[in-house]
Every structure is written in C-alpha cells, then in structure tokens.
Amino acid sequence: MDSKRPYTTLFLIQSLDGKITTGDNDSMDTENFHKITGIKEGMFQYYELEKRMDRVYVNSGKVFEKVGFNEKVWTKDKNDGLSFVVIDNRPHLNLGGCEYLAKRCETFF
C-alpha cells in the first residue's frame, strides 16, 4: 500500500442489537463520528430517522457506559418517547445511568 494514501476505509456493521459499528474493536468507534469531517455533518439525519423508525431499542450496558450515560442527567420535563431494553452482564451501568435512562425513556427494561 502506498504510504502517501490515507487510510479511509469505513466498514459499517449493524449488530443484532442495532448498533452500527466500524469493526470488532474500539479504535474507530461510532462515538468518534461526530469528530470526522464529512460524517459529523450528517449524523443528525441518521438520529432523526432512527427516532421515527424504531420505538424500542436493544443495547448493552457497556455501550451506554462508554457514551457517558452514567454521568448524564435528564433535565427535560418529558421523556423522549423511546424505549430501551438494556442487556448488562457486568454491570456497566451504575445507579446514575439507570436513573438517566428511566427518566429519558418511555419504558426502560
């Protein structure tokens, strides 16, 4: 491979729980998409479409821990109308993360 050529291959894999990932490790994870020119400008479209398409999401506690849900606080008066099923075998979510999801979600499992 030419050393002057940038590494630009982006692999998107949708896992069983619906999370879009770039591979089997965290070196190029979706949490970095908001920093990448060309991707960050369109991410809002993905999330707006996702909200209209799905009502119930399945995700792991590890993902929610990674994106900072354990430290977030829901300050809005209403939930966002989504429901989450969280599978967490460690647990990765602490009490703060569970409280955030319980307030944010219509239903939290």
PDB file of C-alpha atoms in Angstrom:
ATOM      1  CA  MET A   1       0.000   0.000   0.000  1.00  0.00           C
ATOM      2  CA  ASP A   2       1.275   3.467  -0.883  1.00  0.00           C
ATOM      3  CA  SER A   3       2.339   5.263   2.317  1.00  0.00           C
ATOM      4  CA  LYS A   4       1.001   8.563   0.929  1.00  0.00           C
ATOM      5  CA  ARG A   5      -2.501   7.182   0.556  1.00  0.00           C
ATOM      6  CA  PRO A   6      -4.690   7.925   3.574  1.00  0.00           C
ATOM      7  CA  TYR A   7      -6.437   5.131   5.402  1.00  0.00           C
ATOM      8  CA  THR A   8     -10.068   5.909   4.565  1.00  0.00           C
ATOM      9  CA  THR A   9     -11.903   2.603   4.517  1.00  0.00           C
ATOM     10  CA  LEU A  10     -15.007   2.712   6.689  1.00  0.00           C
ATOM     11  CA  PHE A  11     -16.693  -0.575   7.494  1.00  0.00           C
ATOM     12  CA  LEU A  12     -20.185  -0.381   8.941  1.00  0.00           C
ATOM     13  CA  ILE A  13     -21.596  -3.458  10.593  1.00  0.00           C
ATOM     14  CA  GLN A  14     -25.014  -3.430  12.177  1.00  0.00           C
ATOM     15  CA  SER A  15     -25.042  -5.770  15.123  1.00  0.00           C
ATOM     16  CA  LEU A  16     -28.013  -7.777  16.325  1.00  0.00           C
ATOM     17  CA  ASP A  17     -28.922  -5.024  18.795  1.00  0.00           C
ATOM     18  CA  GLY A  18     -28.971  -2.422  16.005  1.00  0.00           C
ATOM     19  CA  LYS A  19     -25.776  -0.609  16.971  1.00  0.00           C
ATOM     20  CA  ILE A  20     -23.746   0.445  13.966  1.00  0.00           C
ATOM     21  CA  THR A  21     -20.057  -0.254  14.480  1.00  0.00           C
ATOM     22  CA  THR A  22     -16.929   0.116  12.418  1.00  0.00           C
ATOM     23  CA  GLY A  23     -15.423  -3.202  13.388  1.00  0.00           C
ATOM     24  CA  ASP A  24     -14.610  -5.526  16.247  1.00  0.00           C
ATOM     25  CA  ASN A  25     -12.527  -3.088  18.291  1.00  0.00           C
ATOM     26  CA  ASP A  26     -12.806   0.458  19.631  1.00  0.00           C
ATOM     27  CA  SER A  27     -10.053   2.089  17.543  1.00  0.00           C
ATOM     28  CA  MET A  28     -12.584   3.566  15.076  1.00  0.00           C
ATOM     29  CA  ASP A  29     -15.862   3.506  17.012  1.00  0.00           C
ATOM     30  CA  THR A  30     -19.080   5.352  16.189  1.00  0.00           C
ATOM     31  CA  GLU A  31     -18.573   7.650  19.158  1.00  0.00           C
ATOM     32  CA  ASN A  32     -15.850   9.300  17.049  1.00  0.00           C
ATOM     33  CA  PHE A  33     -18.150  10.012  14.090  1.00  0.00           C
ATOM     34  CA  HIS A  34     -19.076  13.466  15.441  1.00  0.00           C
ATOM     35  CA  LYS A  35     -15.398  14.441  15.068  1.00  0.00           C
ATOM     36  CA  ILE A  36     -14.931  13.303  11.450  1.00  0.00           C
ATOM     37  CA  THR A  37     -15.489  15.860   8.684  1.00  0.00           C
ATOM     38  CA  GLY A  38     -17.964  14.516   6.166  1.00  0.00           C
ATOM     39  CA  ILE A  39     -19.671  12.268   8.688  1.00  0.00           C
ATOM     40  CA  LYS A  40     -20.404  14.699  11.517  1.00  0.00           C
ATOM     41  CA  GLU A  41     -22.426  16.971   9.233  1.00  0.00           C
ATOM     42  CA  GLY A  42     -24.952  14.219   8.503  1.00  0.00           C
ATOM     43  CA  MET A  43     -25.205  12.400  11.816  1.00  0.00           C
ATOM     44  CA  PHE A  44     -28.298  14.371  12.876  1.00  0.00           C
ATOM     45  CA  GLN A  45     -30.120  12.930   9.841  1.00  0.00           C
ATOM     46  CA  TYR A  46     -29.366   9.397  10.992  1.00  0.00           C
ATOM     47  CA  TYR A  47     -30.604  10.066  14.528  1.00  0.00           C
ATOM     48  CA  GLU A  48     -33.763  11.848  13.333  1.00  0.00           C
ATOM     49  CA  LEU A  49     -34.579   8.945  11.023  1.00  0.00           C
ATOM     50  CA  GLU A  50     -33.819   6.440  13.759  1.00  0.00           C
ATOM     51  CA  LYS A  51     -36.287   8.151  16.121  1.00  0.00           C
ATOM     52  CA  ARG A  52     -39.048   7.933  13.512  1.00  0.00           C
ATOM     53  CA  MET A  53     -38.371   4.302  12.611  1.00  0.00           C
ATOM     54  CA  ASP A  54     -37.902   2.449  15.883  1.00  0.00           C
ATOM     55  CA  ARG A  55     -39.793   2.661  19.153  1.00  0.00           C
ATOM     56  CA  VAL A  56     -37.899   0.005  21.121  1.00  0.00           C
ATOM     57  CA  TYR A  57     -34.125  -0.315  21.104  1.00  0.00           C
ATOM     58  CA  VAL A  58     -31.907  -3.097  22.427  1.00  0.00           C
ATOM     59  CA  ASN A  59     -28.448  -2.100  23.571  1.00  0.00           C
ATOM     60  CA  SER A  60     -25.771  -3.126  26.024  1.00  0.00           C
ATOM     61  CA  GLY A  61     -24.836  -1.501  29.287  1.00  0.00           C
ATOM     62  CA  LYS A  62     -21.249  -1.396  28.015  1.00  0.00           C
ATOM     63  CA  VAL A  63     -22.263   0.896  25.127  1.00  0.00           C
ATOM     64  CA  PHE A  64     -24.221   3.212  27.427  1.00  0.00           C
ATOM     65  CA  GLU A  65     -21.305   3.367  29.871  1.00  0.00           C
ATOM     66  CA  LYS A  66     -18.919   4.153  27.010  1.00  0.00           C
ATOM     67  CA  VAL A  67     -21.007   7.089  25.753  1.00  0.00           C
ATOM     68  CA  GLY A  68     -21.280   8.552  29.246  1.00  0.00           C
ATOM     69  CA  PHE A  69     -24.809   7.702  30.384  1.00  0.00           C
ATOM     70  CA  ASN A  70     -23.556   7.056  33.942  1.00  0.00           C
ATOM     71  CA  GLU A  71     -22.695  10.759  34.252  1.00  0.00           C
ATOM     72  CA  LYS A  72     -25.639  12.264  32.320  1.00  0.00           C
ATOM     73  CA  VAL A  73     -28.662  13.897  33.951  1.00  0.00           C
ATOM     74  CA  TRP A  74     -32.076  14.161  32.229  1.00  0.00           C
ATOM     75  CA  THR A  75     -33.372  17.673  32.881  1.00  0.00           C
ATOM     76  CA  LYS A  76     -36.309  17.830  30.484  1.00  0.00           C
ATOM     77  CA  ASP A  77     -39.898  17.643  31.739  1.00  0.00           C
ATOM     78  CA  LYS A  78     -40.909  14.865  29.340  1.00  0.00           C
ATOM     79  CA  ASN A  79     -39.234  11.681  28.179  1.00  0.00           C
ATOM     80  CA  ASP A  80     -38.203  11.375  24.545  1.00  0.00           C
ATOM     81  CA  GLY A  81     -40.767   8.659  23.757  1.00  0.00           C
ATOM     82  CA  LEU A  82     -38.246   5.876  23.166  1.00  0.00           C
ATOM     83  CA  SER A  83     -37.992   2.570  24.989  1.00  0.00           C
ATOM     84  CA  PHE A  84     -34.764   0.728  25.725  1.00  0.00           C
ATOM     85  CA  VAL A  85     -34.008  -2.867  26.607  1.00  0.00           C
ATOM     86  CA  VAL A  86     -30.555  -2.894  28.195  1.00  0.00           C
ATOM     87  CA  ILE A  87     -28.546  -6.087  28.499  1.00  0.00           C
ATOM     88  CA  ASP A  88     -25.818  -5.594  31.063  1.00  0.00           C
ATOM     89  CA  ASN A  89     -23.885  -8.564  32.418  1.00  0.00           C
ATOM     90  CA  ARG A  90     -21.215  -6.697  34.450  1.00  0.00           C
ATOM     91  CA  PRO A  91     -22.977  -4.266  35.322  1.00  0.00           C
ATOM     92  CA  HIS A  92     -21.582  -1.375  33.296  1.00  0.00           C
ATOM     93  CA  LEU A  93     -24.469   0.959  34.085  1.00  0.00           C
ATOM     94  CA  ASN A  94     -24.430   2.347  37.602  1.00  0.00           C
ATOM     95  CA  LEU A  95     -27.386   3.827  39.514  1.00  0.00           C
ATOM     96  CA  GLY A  96     -26.889   7.207  37.808  1.00  0.00           C
ATOM     97  CA  GLY A  97     -27.037   5.632  34.348  1.00  0.00           C
ATOM     98  CA  CYS A  98     -30.168   3.680  35.228  1.00  0.00           C
ATOM     99  CA  GLU A  99     -31.855   6.802  36.631  1.00  0.00           C
ATOM    100  CA  TYR A 100     -30.966   8.757  33.480  1.00  0.00           C
ATOM    101  CA  LEU A 101     -32.467   6.085  31.226  1.00  0.00           C
ATOM    102  CA  ALA A 102     -35.551   5.672  33.429  1.00  0.00           C
ATOM    103  CA  LYS A 103     -36.275   9.413  33.149  1.00  0.00           C
ATOM    104  CA  ARG A 104     -35.374   9.676  29.461  1.00  0.00           C
ATOM    105  CA  CYS A 105     -37.288   6.616  28.263  1.00  0.00           C
ATOM    106  CA  GLU A 106     -40.966   5.921  27.966  1.00  0.00           C
ATOM    107  CA  THR A 107     -40.162   2.380  29.109  1.00  0.00           C
ATOM    108  CA  PHE A 108     -36.805   1.135  30.413  1.00  0.00           C
ATOM    109  CA  PHE A 109     -36.116  -2.599  30.710  1.00  0.00           C
TER     110      PHE A 109
END
